[in-house]
Structures are given as structure tokens and as C-alpha cells.
Coordinates of C-alpha atoms and ligand atoms in Angstrom, one line a residue:
M495 CA 17.5 -20.9 5.7
G496 CA 15.8 -18.2 7.8
S497 CA 12.2 -18.6 8.6
G498 CA 11.4 -15.3 6.8
Q499 CA 12.9 -16.9 3.6
W500 CA 10.8 -20.0 4.1
L501 CA 7.6 -17.8 4.2
V502 CA 8.5 -16.1 1.0
E503 CA 9.6 -19.2 -0.8
K504 CA 6.4 -21.2 0.2
R505 CA 4.4 -18.3 -1.1
A506 CA 6.4 -18.1 -4.3
T507 CA 5.8 -21.8 -5.0
F508 CA 2.1 -21.4 -4.6
R509 CA 2.1 -18.3 -6.7
S510 CA 4.2 -19.5 -9.6
D511 CA 1.6 -22.2 -10.2
S512 CA -1.4 -20.0 -10.0
F513 CA -0.7 -16.3 -10.2
S514 CA 1.8 -15.4 -12.8
D515 CA 0.4 -13.8 -15.9
N516 CA 3.7 -13.7 -17.6
D517 CA 4.9 -17.2 -18.1
N518 CA 7.4 -16.2 -20.8
A519 CA 9.4 -13.9 -18.5
P520 CA 12.7 -15.6 -17.7
E521 CA 13.2 -16.2 -14.0
T522 CA 16.9 -16.0 -14.4
G523 CA 19.4 -14.0 -16.3
C524 CA 21.0 -10.6 -16.0
L525 CA 18.9 -8.2 -13.9
S526 CA 19.5 -4.5 -13.5
I527 CA 17.6 -2.6 -10.9
V528 CA 17.7 1.2 -11.3
V529 CA 16.5 3.4 -8.4
L530 CA 15.7 6.8 -9.9
G531 CA 15.7 9.5 -7.2
A532 CA 18.4 7.5 -5.3
S533 CA 19.4 10.5 -3.3
G534 CA 15.9 10.9 -1.8
D535 CA 13.9 9.9 1.3
L536 CA 12.0 6.9 0.0
A537 CA 15.0 5.4 -1.7
K538 CA 17.1 5.3 1.4
K539 CA 14.3 4.4 3.8
K540 CA 12.4 1.9 1.8
T541 CA 13.7 1.0 -1.6
F542 CA 17.3 0.1 -0.9
P543 CA 16.5 -1.6 2.4
A544 CA 13.9 -3.7 0.5
L545 CA 16.5 -4.7 -2.1
F546 CA 18.9 -5.5 0.7
N547 CA 16.4 -7.8 2.3
L548 CA 15.8 -9.6 -1.0
Y549 CA 19.6 -9.9 -1.4
R550 CA 20.0 -11.3 2.2
Q551 CA 17.4 -13.9 1.5
G552 CA 18.9 -15.0 -1.8
F553 CA 16.4 -13.5 -4.2
L554 CA 19.0 -11.2 -5.6
T555 CA 22.5 -12.6 -6.1
S556 CA 25.7 -10.9 -7.1
N557 CA 25.9 -13.5 -10.0
D558 CA 23.3 -11.7 -12.0
V559 CA 22.0 -8.6 -10.3
H560 CA 23.4 -5.1 -10.4
I561 CA 21.8 -2.0 -8.8
F562 CA 22.1 1.5 -10.1
G563 CA 21.2 4.7 -8.2
Y564 CA 20.3 7.6 -10.4
A565 CA 19.6 11.3 -9.4
R566 CA 20.8 14.8 -10.1
T567 CA 22.8 15.2 -6.9
K568 CA 26.5 14.9 -7.6
I569 CA 27.8 12.2 -5.3
S570 CA 30.2 9.2 -5.7
D571 CA 29.3 5.6 -5.4
D572 CA 30.7 5.5 -1.9
Q573 CA 28.8 8.6 -0.8
L574 CA 25.5 7.0 -1.9
R575 CA 26.5 3.7 -0.1
S576 CA 27.2 5.5 3.1
R577 CA 23.9 7.4 3.0
I578 CA 22.1 4.0 2.7
R579 CA 24.2 2.0 5.1
G580 CA 22.5 3.2 8.3
Y581 CA 19.1 1.9 7.0
L582 CA 20.3 -1.6 6.3
T583 CA 19.7 -3.3 9.6
G584 CA 19.5 -6.8 11.1
S585 CA 22.5 -8.2 9.3
K586 CA 26.2 -8.8 9.6
E587 CA 28.5 -6.0 8.5
E588 CA 30.1 -8.2 5.9
E589 CA 26.7 -8.9 4.3
V590 CA 25.9 -5.2 4.2
S591 CA 29.2 -4.4 2.6
D592 CA 28.8 -7.1 -0.1
F593 CA 25.4 -5.7 -0.9
L594 CA 26.6 -2.1 -1.1
Q595 CA 29.3 -3.2 -3.6
L596 CA 26.4 -4.1 -6.0
I597 CA 25.4 -0.5 -6.1
K598 CA 26.7 2.0 -8.6
Y599 CA 25.6 5.6 -8.8
V600 CA 25.1 7.6 -12.0
S601 CA 24.3 11.3 -11.8
G602 CA 22.2 13.0 -14.4
T603 CA 19.1 15.1 -15.0
Y604 CA 15.6 13.8 -15.6
D605 CA 14.9 15.5 -18.9
T606 CA 18.0 15.4 -21.0
E607 CA 19.6 12.4 -22.8
E608 CA 23.2 12.6 -21.5
G609 CA 22.5 11.2 -18.1
F610 CA 20.3 8.4 -19.4
Q611 CA 22.8 7.5 -22.1
L612 CA 25.5 7.2 -19.5
L613 CA 23.1 5.1 -17.4
D614 CA 22.5 2.8 -20.4
K615 CA 26.2 2.5 -21.0
E616 CA 26.7 1.4 -17.3
I617 CA 23.8 -1.1 -17.5
S618 CA 25.1 -2.5 -20.8
E619 CA 28.6 -2.9 -19.4
H620 CA 27.1 -4.8 -16.5
E621 CA 25.0 -7.0 -18.8
F622 CA 28.0 -7.6 -21.1
S623 CA 30.2 -8.6 -18.1
K624 CA 27.6 -11.2 -17.2
G625 CA 27.7 -12.6 -20.7
S626 CA 24.1 -11.5 -21.3
V627 CA 22.9 -11.6 -25.0
E628 CA 21.7 -8.2 -26.1
G629 CA 17.9 -8.0 -25.5
S630 CA 17.7 -10.9 -23.2
S631 CA 18.3 -9.0 -20.0
R632 CA 15.9 -7.6 -17.5
R633 CA 15.7 -3.9 -16.6
L634 CA 13.6 -2.6 -13.7
F635 CA 13.3 1.1 -13.2
Y636 CA 12.0 2.2 -9.8
F637 CA 10.7 5.7 -9.7
A638 CA 11.5 7.0 -6.2
L639 CA 10.7 10.5 -7.6
P640 CA 8.1 13.2 -7.5
P641 CA 5.4 12.4 -10.1
S642 CA 6.0 15.7 -11.9
V643 CA 9.1 14.2 -13.5
Y644 CA 7.5 10.8 -14.4
P645 CA 6.7 11.8 -18.1
S646 CA 10.2 13.1 -18.9
V647 CA 11.9 10.2 -17.2
C648 CA 9.7 7.7 -19.1
R649 CA 10.6 9.4 -22.3
M650 CA 14.3 9.2 -21.5
I651 CA 14.1 5.6 -20.6
K652 CA 12.3 4.8 -23.8
R653 CA 14.8 6.7 -25.9
C654 CA 18.0 5.6 -24.2
C655 CA 17.6 2.6 -21.9
M656 CA 15.3 0.0 -23.4
N657 CA 16.3 -3.5 -24.3
K658 CA 17.4 -3.4 -27.9
S659 CA 15.5 -6.4 -29.2
D660 CA 13.0 -8.9 -27.8
L661 CA 14.9 -12.0 -26.8
G662 CA 12.8 -12.7 -23.7
G663 CA 14.2 -9.7 -21.8
W664 CA 12.0 -7.0 -20.4
T665 CA 11.8 -3.4 -19.2
R666 CA 9.5 -2.6 -16.4
I667 CA 8.8 0.6 -14.5
V668 CA 7.5 0.9 -10.9
V669 CA 5.8 4.2 -10.2
E670 CA 5.0 5.5 -6.8
K671 CA 1.9 7.2 -5.5
P672 CA 0.4 9.8 -5.6
F673 CA -0.3 9.2 -9.2
G674 CA -1.9 12.6 -10.2
K675 CA -3.8 15.0 -8.0
D676 CA -7.3 14.4 -9.4
L677 CA -9.1 12.6 -12.2
D678 CA -7.8 14.9 -15.0
S679 CA -4.2 15.1 -13.9
S680 CA -4.0 11.4 -13.3
E681 CA -5.5 10.6 -16.7
E682 CA -3.1 13.0 -18.3
L683 CA -0.2 11.3 -16.6
S684 CA -1.6 7.8 -17.5
T685 CA -1.9 8.9 -21.1
Q686 CA 1.6 10.3 -21.3
I687 CA 3.1 7.2 -19.8
G688 CA 0.8 4.9 -21.7
E689 CA 2.1 6.3 -25.0
L690 CA 5.6 5.0 -24.0
F691 CA 4.9 1.8 -22.1
D692 CA 2.4 -1.0 -22.3
E693 CA 0.2 -1.5 -19.3
S694 CA 2.0 -4.8 -18.7
Q695 CA 5.2 -2.9 -18.2
I696 CA 3.8 -0.4 -15.7
Y697 CA 3.7 -1.3 -12.0
R698 CA 1.7 1.3 -10.0
I699 CA 2.8 0.6 -6.5
D700 CA 0.5 0.9 -3.4
H701 CA 2.5 -0.5 -0.6
Y702 CA -0.6 -1.4 1.4
L703 CA -1.2 -4.1 -1.1
G704 CA 2.1 -5.7 0.0
K705 CA 1.2 -5.9 3.7
E706 CA 0.9 -9.4 5.1
L707 CA -2.7 -9.0 6.4
V708 CA -3.9 -7.2 3.3
Q709 CA -2.6 -10.1 1.3
N710 CA -4.5 -12.4 3.6
L711 CA -7.8 -10.8 2.9
L712 CA -8.8 -12.8 -0.1
V713 CA -7.7 -16.0 1.5
L714 CA -9.8 -15.3 4.6
R715 CA -12.8 -14.4 2.5
F716 CA -12.7 -17.1 -0.1
A717 CA -11.0 -20.0 1.5
N718 CA -13.2 -20.2 4.6
R719 CA -16.7 -21.5 4.3
F720 CA -18.1 -19.8 7.3
F721 CA -17.5 -16.3 6.0
L722 CA -19.3 -17.0 2.7
P723 CA -22.9 -16.7 3.9
L724 CA -22.1 -14.0 6.4
W725 CA -20.3 -11.5 4.2
N726 CA -23.1 -9.3 3.0
R727 CA -25.8 -6.7 3.9
D728 CA -28.0 -9.3 5.7
N729 CA -25.4 -9.8 8.4
I730 CA -22.9 -6.9 8.4
A731 CA -24.0 -3.6 9.9
N732 CA -20.9 -1.5 8.9
V733 CA -17.3 -1.7 8.0
Q734 CA -14.5 0.6 9.2
I735 CA -11.1 0.9 7.6
V736 CA -8.9 2.9 9.8
F737 CA -5.4 4.4 9.5
R738 CA -4.0 6.4 12.5
E739 CA -0.5 7.8 13.0
D740 CA 0.7 9.2 16.3
F741 CA 3.1 11.6 14.5
G742 CA 2.5 14.6 12.3
T743 CA 3.8 15.4 8.8
E744 CA 7.4 15.8 10.2
G745 CA 9.8 16.8 7.5
R746 CA 7.3 16.2 4.8
G747 CA 5.0 19.2 5.3
G748 CA 5.8 20.7 1.9
Y749 CA 4.8 17.5 0.1
F750 CA 1.9 16.8 2.4
D751 CA 0.3 20.2 2.1
E752 CA -0.1 19.8 -1.7
Y753 CA -1.9 16.5 -1.2
G754 CA -3.6 16.2 2.2
I755 CA -4.8 13.1 3.9
V756 CA -7.4 12.1 1.3
R757 CA -4.8 11.9 -1.5
D758 CA -2.0 10.6 0.7
I759 CA -3.9 7.7 2.4
I760 CA -7.6 7.4 1.6
Q761 CA -7.7 7.5 -2.2
N762 CA -5.1 4.8 -2.4
H763 CA -4.2 2.8 0.7
L764 CA -7.7 2.6 2.3
L765 CA -9.6 2.4 -0.9
Q766 CA -7.5 -0.6 -2.1
V767 CA -8.3 -2.3 1.2
L768 CA -11.9 -1.5 0.8
C769 CA -11.9 -3.2 -2.7
L770 CA -10.5 -6.4 -1.2
V771 CA -13.1 -6.4 1.6
A772 CA -16.0 -5.7 -0.8
M773 CA -15.2 -7.4 -4.1
E774 CA -16.9 -10.5 -5.4
K775 CA -15.0 -13.8 -5.8
P776 CA -12.8 -13.6 -8.9
V777 CA -12.9 -16.2 -11.6
S778 CA -9.4 -17.2 -10.6
L779 CA -6.3 -15.8 -8.9
K780 CA -5.0 -14.4 -12.1
P781 CA -4.1 -10.7 -11.6
E782 CA -6.6 -9.6 -14.3
H783 CA -9.4 -11.5 -12.8
I784 CA -8.8 -10.0 -9.4
R785 CA -8.4 -6.5 -10.7
D786 CA -11.6 -6.8 -12.8
E787 CA -13.5 -7.4 -9.6
K788 CA -11.8 -4.5 -7.8
V789 CA -12.8 -2.2 -10.6
K790 CA -16.4 -3.3 -10.3
V791 CA -16.5 -2.3 -6.6
L792 CA -15.0 1.1 -7.3
Q793 CA -17.5 1.7 -10.1
S794 CA -20.3 0.9 -7.7
V795 CA -19.4 3.5 -5.1
L796 CA -22.0 6.3 -4.9
P797 CA -20.9 9.9 -5.0
I798 CA -19.8 11.0 -1.5
N799 CA -22.3 12.9 0.5
Y800 CA -20.6 15.9 2.2
D801 CA -22.8 15.5 5.3
E802 CA -21.0 12.2 5.8
V803 CA -17.5 13.8 5.8
V804 CA -15.6 15.2 8.7
L805 CA -12.2 16.9 8.0
G806 CA -9.6 17.9 10.6
Q807 CA -6.3 19.6 10.8
Y808 CA -4.1 19.2 13.9
D809 CA -3.2 22.3 15.9
G810 CA 0.4 23.2 15.0
Y811 CA 0.4 21.8 11.5
R812 CA 0.8 25.3 10.0
D813 CA 3.8 26.0 12.3
D814 CA 5.9 23.9 9.8
P815 CA 7.8 26.5 7.8
T816 CA 7.0 24.6 4.6
V817 CA 3.3 24.8 5.2
P818 CA 1.4 28.0 4.2
D819 CA 0.0 30.0 7.1
H820 CA -3.6 29.6 5.9
S821 CA -3.4 26.1 4.7
N822 CA -6.8 24.4 4.3
T823 CA -5.2 20.9 3.9
P824 CA -6.8 18.2 6.1
T825 CA -4.5 16.0 8.1
F826 CA -7.6 14.0 9.2
A827 CA -10.7 12.7 7.5
T828 CA -13.5 10.4 8.3
M829 CA -16.1 9.7 5.5
V830 CA -18.7 7.2 4.7
L831 CA -18.8 5.4 1.3
H832 CA -21.8 3.5 0.0
I833 CA -21.5 0.7 -2.5
H834 CA -24.5 0.4 -4.7
N835 CA -24.7 -3.3 -5.4
E836 CA -26.6 -6.4 -4.4
R837 CA -24.2 -7.4 -1.6
W838 CA -23.6 -4.1 0.0
E839 CA -26.6 -1.8 -0.5
G840 CA -27.2 0.0 2.8
V841 CA -23.9 -1.0 4.5
P842 CA -21.8 2.1 5.4
F843 CA -18.1 1.7 4.7
I844 CA -16.4 4.2 7.0
L845 CA -12.9 5.3 6.0
K846 CA -10.9 7.1 8.6
A847 CA -7.3 8.4 8.4
G848 CA -5.4 10.9 10.5
K849 CA -2.0 12.1 11.5
A850 CA -0.9 13.3 14.9
L851 CA -3.5 11.2 16.7
S852 CA -3.4 9.3 20.0
S853 CA -2.1 6.0 18.6
R854 CA -0.6 4.4 15.5
K855 CA -2.8 1.7 14.0
A856 CA -4.2 0.4 10.8
E857 CA -7.2 -2.0 10.9
I858 CA -10.3 -3.2 9.3
R859 CA -13.3 -3.6 11.6
V860 CA -16.3 -5.5 10.3
Q861 CA -19.3 -5.0 12.7
F862 CA -22.1 -7.5 12.5
K863 CA -25.8 -6.8 13.2
D864 CA -27.5 -7.5 16.5
V865 CA -28.7 -11.0 17.1
P866 CA -32.4 -11.1 16.2
G867 CA -34.7 -12.2 19.1
D868 CA -31.8 -11.8 21.5
I869 CA -32.5 -13.7 24.8
Y870 CA -29.2 -13.0 26.4
K871 CA -29.2 -9.2 26.2
C872 CA -26.0 -9.3 24.1
Q873 CA -26.9 -5.9 22.7
R874 CA -26.1 -4.3 26.0
Q875 CA -22.5 -5.6 25.8
G876 CA -21.5 -5.2 22.2
R877 CA -21.9 -6.6 18.8
N878 CA -19.8 -9.3 17.1
E879 CA -16.9 -7.8 15.3
F880 CA -14.3 -9.3 13.0
V881 CA -11.1 -7.3 13.2
I882 CA -8.1 -7.5 11.0
R883 CA -5.2 -5.5 12.5
L884 CA -2.8 -4.6 9.7
Q885 CA -0.3 -3.0 12.0
P886 CA 1.3 -2.9 14.5
S887 CA 1.0 -6.3 16.1
E888 CA -0.6 -8.0 13.2
A889 CA -3.7 -9.9 14.3
I890 CA -7.0 -11.3 13.3
Y891 CA -9.6 -11.5 16.1
M892 CA -13.3 -12.0 16.4
K893 CA -15.2 -10.4 19.2
L894 CA -17.9 -12.6 20.4
T895 CA -20.3 -13.2 23.4
V896 CA -19.6 -16.2 25.6
K897 CA -20.7 -17.5 28.9
Q898 CA -18.8 -16.1 31.8
P899 CA -17.1 -19.1 33.3
G900 CA -18.5 -20.0 36.7
L901 CA -21.7 -21.1 38.3
E902 CA -23.8 -18.1 37.2
M903 CA -25.4 -18.0 33.8
S904 CA -24.1 -14.6 32.6
T905 CA -22.5 -13.5 29.3
V906 CA -19.3 -11.7 28.7
Q907 CA -17.4 -10.3 25.6
S908 CA -14.3 -12.3 24.6
E909 CA -12.4 -13.0 21.4
L910 CA -11.0 -15.7 19.2
D911 CA -7.6 -14.4 18.6
L912 CA -5.0 -15.1 15.9
S913 CA -2.1 -12.9 16.9
Y914 CA 0.7 -13.3 14.5
G915 CA 3.5 -12.5 17.0
Q916 CA 2.3 -15.4 19.2
R917 CA 1.2 -17.9 16.6
Y918 CA 4.1 -17.5 14.1
Q919 CA 6.9 -16.8 16.5
N920 CA 9.8 -17.8 14.3
I921 CA 8.6 -16.1 11.1
T922 CA 9.7 -12.7 10.0
I923 CA 6.9 -11.0 8.1
P924 CA 8.4 -9.5 5.0
E925 CA 8.2 -5.7 4.4
A926 CA 5.6 -4.6 1.9
Y927 CA 8.2 -3.1 -0.5
E928 CA 10.2 -6.3 -0.4
R929 CA 7.3 -8.4 -1.7
L930 CA 6.2 -5.9 -4.3
I931 CA 9.7 -5.5 -5.8
L932 CA 9.9 -9.3 -6.0
D933 CA 6.5 -9.4 -7.7
T934 CA 7.7 -6.9 -10.2
I935 CA 10.8 -9.0 -11.0
R936 CA 8.5 -12.0 -11.4
G937 CA 6.0 -10.1 -13.6
D938 CA 3.1 -10.5 -11.2
Q939 CA 0.8 -7.5 -11.3
Q940 CA -1.8 -8.7 -9.0
H941 CA -0.8 -6.4 -6.2
F942 CA -0.4 -3.3 -8.4
V943 CA -3.0 -0.8 -9.4
R944 CA -4.3 -1.1 -13.0
R945 CA -5.1 2.1 -15.0
D946 CA -8.9 1.7 -14.9
E947 CA -8.8 1.1 -11.1
L948 CA -6.9 4.3 -10.7
K949 CA -9.3 6.2 -12.8
A950 CA -12.3 4.8 -10.9
A951 CA -10.6 5.7 -7.6
W952 CA -10.0 9.3 -8.6
Q953 CA -13.6 9.5 -9.9
I954 CA -14.8 8.8 -6.4
F955 CA -12.8 11.5 -4.6
T956 CA -12.2 14.3 -7.2
P957 CA -15.4 16.3 -6.4
L958 CA -14.6 16.2 -2.7
L959 CA -11.0 17.1 -3.3
H960 CA -12.0 20.1 -5.5
S961 CA -14.4 21.3 -2.7
I962 CA -11.5 21.1 -0.2
D963 CA -9.0 22.8 -2.6
N964 CA -11.4 25.7 -3.3
G965 CA -12.1 26.2 0.4
E966 CA -15.7 25.2 0.3
L967 CA -15.1 22.5 2.9
K968 CA -12.9 23.3 5.8
P969 CA -11.1 21.1 8.3
Q970 CA -11.7 21.5 12.0
I971 CA -8.7 22.0 14.3
Y972 CA -8.0 19.1 16.6
K973 CA -5.5 18.6 19.4
P974 CA -2.4 16.6 18.5
G975 CA -2.4 13.3 20.4
S976 CA -6.2 13.2 20.5
R977 CA -8.8 11.0 18.6
G978 CA -9.3 13.8 16.0
P979 CA -12.4 16.0 15.9
A980 CA -15.3 14.9 18.1
E981 CA -17.6 15.1 15.1
A982 CA -15.9 12.1 13.6
D983 CA -17.1 9.9 16.4
E984 CA -20.6 11.4 16.0
L985 CA -20.5 10.5 12.3
L986 CA -19.5 7.0 13.2
A987 CA -22.5 6.6 15.5
K988 CA -24.8 8.1 12.9
A989 CA -23.5 5.6 10.4
G990 CA -24.6 2.9 12.8
Y991 CA -21.4 1.9 14.5
V992 CA -22.1 0.6 18.0
Q993 CA -19.2 1.1 20.4
T994 CA -18.5 -1.8 22.7
H995 CA -18.3 -0.8 26.4
G996 CA -16.4 -2.5 29.1
Y997 CA -14.3 -4.7 26.8
I998 CA -11.1 -4.1 25.0
W999 CA -8.9 -6.5 23.1
I1000 CA -5.4 -6.6 24.4
P1001 CA -2.7 -8.0 22.1
P1002 CA -1.1 -11.0 23.9
T1003 CA 2.4 -10.5 25.1
L1004 CA 4.9 -13.2 24.3
Ligands
NDP133 P1 12.1 13.3 -2.3 O1 11.5 14.6 -2.2 O2 13.1 12.8 -1.4 O3 12.6 13.1 -3.8 C1 13.4 12.1 -4.3 C2 14.5 12.6 -5.2 O4 13.9 13.2 -6.3 C3 15.3 13.7 -4.5 O5 16.4 13.2 -3.8 C4 15.7 14.6 -5.7 O6 16.9 14.0 -6.2 C5 14.6 14.4 -6.7 N1 13.7 15.5 -6.7 C6 13.1 16.1 -5.7 N2 12.3 17.1 -6.0 C7 12.4 17.2 -7.4 C8 11.9 18.1 -8.3 N3 11.0 19.0 -8.0 N4 12.2 17.9 -9.6 C9 13.1 16.9 -10.0 N5 13.7 16.1 -9.1 C10 13.3 16.2 -7.8 O7 10.8 12.3 -2.4 P2 10.6 10.9 -1.6 O8 11.8 10.1 -1.7 O9 10.0 11.2 -0.3 O10 9.4 10.3 -2.5 C11 9.6 9.8 -3.8 C12 8.3 9.3 -4.4 O11 7.8 8.3 -3.5 C13 7.2 10.4 -4.4 O12 6.4 10.1 -5.4 C14 6.5 10.2 -3.1 O13 5.2 10.7 -3.1 C15 6.5 8.7 -3.0 N6 6.4 8.2 -1.6 C16 7.3 8.5 -0.6 C17 7.2 8.0 0.6 C18 8.1 8.3 1.7 O14 8.0 7.8 2.8 N7 9.1 9.2 1.4 C19 6.1 7.0 1.0 C20 5.2 6.7 -0.2 C21 5.4 7.2 -1.4 P3 18.0 14.9 -7.0 O15 17.8 16.3 -6.6 O16 19.3 14.3 -6.5 O17 17.8 14.6 -8.4
BG6_134 C1 2.7 6.7 2.8 C2 2.2 8.1 3.1 O1 2.1 6.3 1.6 O2 2.3 5.8 3.8 C3 2.7 8.5 4.5 O3 2.7 9.0 2.1 C4 2.4 7.5 5.5 O4 2.2 9.7 4.9 C5 2.8 6.1 5.1 O5 3.1 7.8 6.7 C6 2.3 5.0 6.0 O6 2.8 3.8 5.7 P1 2.9 2.6 6.8 O7 3.3 1.4 6.0 O8 3.8 3.1 7.8 O9 1.5 2.5 7.3

């Protein structure tokens, strides 16, 4: 057994005891996974590779699983397979070929019944060939599609592809972000889909919730005594949640221009991370208990003050032929959120995301207040910081002041460092999509966004987004490969972040 498999299985054992909210769902039996939009970018880069990794590790087996690709493009099974093949890495050729044989392609439109009837026929044939009793099988539909077609696809699935009776089988749909463009459009989409599927059947994916260190957040916070008394406004000066990419919108300019960095990254990925950093301890690890606490955080966020927002657009963004010449879309944003509750009153949460910056990194940086009555002049060197590096080089480290080794009594900045690459050398960290698809199969919605969470998230950002859309707020141009607009660093300082000078954490090399 590979070490990556060990990691997932250990987690699965722990989870099945404590997390699953759907104890009736059969763990075995015939499973059909349908990737809608199979001809697209997400499907080939993320969805099929995630399925392959699950297959490789024995979570999907040819005994019971079949995978269907569905899209309008007219291609054969083999043509789809060869499109995907190049993205299935890290395995023997034979294993790749065996996996690809599990995939069948069905071509059809997203708003007429013919294609979905054909799809249903193919799925039923597979179920029949596995001896599955009608209604006892599992059908998972992954929407690797633009949200504009979600309602019609849901209608078609409901009409043509549902399990015929309830013998313990299920039908679940996984929908991608961005789910809507603002509060109204998201609510409209939710209502349309909600009329066709129960909330328990809808898995709104935010792949940041599948990242290893994001999944570690609640463990760190609630399984370690020494964080409990510190994690509040008395000790924490500010929190930063940062996403940086060192490449632009390459090849996705058309999509990106409609959404911008706030809808693409901040409203979902960074806000979800904020919830896990700020939420209260849930009653239990049941998905509903966790999501209840996340919603409370979102509902406590105060309206965004535009003086605490800096927007940027990188120079050259509009050169993309799919981007309008006068686009006002931000590719960078820094903003401060305030949570109005007992724990966090007065603590700025700084969310920062940008494309075409100097580096690629996602991290959470919790900065502590100065030591009161400081006798060592620590303030001159830097504050304590607790940093969770989500990627690359996953790590958790704590910046602290220690005595400089030697005869002199002087202090220096150092760190307690849990770098995953070094500490867990033989473990492969699973991809976010891999975990989340497995969660869907197991009926665990903990790491998926509930409808009321989504609504509360849009409530926070909709006024700001409308002000950007109508040109009231304009992004500043910044140089690709830079840190973004200088005003963003000024905003950070104004929010109380104190930069450490003369010390930098360097990820250890193996
Ligand atoms: P694509 O633009 O590649 O679209 C996927 C497939 O949908 C296409 O191959 C096409 O298939 C069909 N399609 C495209 N446009 C339309 C349209 N206007 N009407 C009907 N069908 C259409 O998208 P992605 O694969 O990049 O993304 C899919 C979903 O995943 C989106 O919601 C996206 O926001 C989300 N996402 C994507 C990420 C990525 O890295 N790509 C990352 C995170 C989320 P055909 O013409 O063959 O039917
Ligand atoms: C996607 C965004 O949701 O996340 C992309 O649409 C972004 O713009 C991507 O590049 C980043 O994901 P990751 O896992 O590489 O940080």
C-alpha cells in the first residue's frame, strides 16, 4: 500500500466514526460517475485526474464503478481518453490504460432530453451488467460546466437520469464555483436547483476546503490546548489570508473578466478559510454543526468599508483578445473585513488575492500583539506570528523571539517549524479534488458549502461588486511580477500589521 493511500484510509476510518451524516448510504454497490462538460478544461486538468488517483489507490474499482463523460462536442470514447491521458501522471502505463477503459463518452446537449435519455440508457446498462437492483445504485453527476447551464442540466437529470425508486441508492450533484455573480443571481440559481434536488443531494464544491492544511485548521484550533486561550481579540492583532499567483489569467481571460478576483478567489476560497479561522467550536464534527458555526461568522461580518479596499489590475491584462479594451475588472484586491462578535471585535481580517504577482503562495498569517511591559525590546524585531502555509511547501510555523545562542544576552527571531515535506517524507498529500469527490461518494458534506453559507458570503461582497461593476471603484494598474499596488501595503500597515525586518522564514530543503 502506498503511503498516500495510508493517509486517506486512516482519515477515512476516523471520519466514518464521527463525520458522516448519511449513515444509510451504502458504501458499496454500483457507482456511476458522470462528468458533465467532459470536453472542458476543468474536467481534463482536475476531475479526471482526481478520479484516476482514487482509482489508483483502490477507492474506485472496475468491479463496481463506471465513468461517463458528457458534453456537446462530438468525439468518440477513444478521443476523450486521449485528451485526458496526458494529465494522468505518476503511474504505470498499464494502470492508466485500465482506468481509461472505465470511461465512456456520451454526446448531447444540455437542454434537451435526447442526450440525457441516451446517458440514462448507458448508465442503466452498466448498472444492469453489474447485477444492480434498480434503484439501489449510486449516481454522481459532476458539473464541470459554466453555471449558466446548471438549471437546465439539473432539469434534464431530474427528468431522465434519476434512480427510479428508493432502495438505498442515491443521486448527487457536485456543482462548481462561481455559483452566481451576486446575491440575487446566486439565490435565483439556488432556488432553481433547490426545486429539483434536496440540499442533501447538492455538493457545492470549493476546492480550498479540500486542501490538506485547510482541513487541518479545526484540528489545530480545537485539539491543542495552548491555542484555546490565545485565539481571540485579547492576543491577536490581525489576521491575513493571502492568495498570490505568479501568472496572469492565461487562456481564461474571457471567463475571468466576467468575474474578477473578488468573485474568483475572495468570495469563496479566502472567505471559507476565514470562516475556519474565526468560527467558534462546533458542538460536534457533524457537517451541520460545523456549517452552523461558519454561517454565524459570515453573518457577523460588517459591511465592507471602501476606504479599506485596494483594487489592482496588472499591466497587460487587457492585451488578452478575450478581455475588453476598457475592462474595469480587478486582478488584485486587498480588503479588510471586521467580524462583529465577542471574540473578534477590533481584529482586522485582511484578505488579499492577486494574479501576475512576484510569487505563488497561499497562506494564513496570524499576528499576535506586542508583549506588554517588554523588557527585551522584542518590538524592534517583530511580533509573534503563527503562519499556516497552504501552498506551495505546506508548512505550519510559529515565529518567535529566542535568545541568540552564545555568551551575549541578545534576542533574535526564529521559528518552530512543521514543514510537511520534511516531517512527512513518505506521505503523498492528496489533491483537494480527490478528497472532495471521495467525500461526495461517502455522503459527507462537511467540506462543501451549504446554501445559507453561500447566501451570507454573497451578502458580504455584493455591494462592493456592484460598485466595481458600475465603475464607481477602479483598479490601479500594477506591474506584472510585482507585489501589486503599493497602496495595498499601506492599507496593511494602517490595519495594524507590523512587518518583521531582518528575518525571513526559509522552507527547509530535504
Ligand atoms: P470550459 O469553458 O472548459 O467549459 C467546460 C465545457 O462546458 C466545455 O468543454 C463545453 O463543452 C461546455 N461549455 C462551455 N461554454 C458553454 C456554454 N456557454 N454553454 C454550454 N456549454 C458550454 O470551463 P472549465 O472546464 O474551465 O470550467 C468548468 C466549471 O468549473 C466552471 O464553472 C468554472 O468556473 C469552474 N472552475 C474551473 C476551474 C479551472 O481551472 N478550469 C477551476 C475552478 C472552477 P461542449 O461544448 O463540448 O458541450
Ligand atoms: C480557481 C480559480 O478556483 O482556483 C483560479 O478559478 C485559480 O483562478 C485557482 O488559479 C487556484 O487554485 P490552486 O489550488 O492552484 O490554488
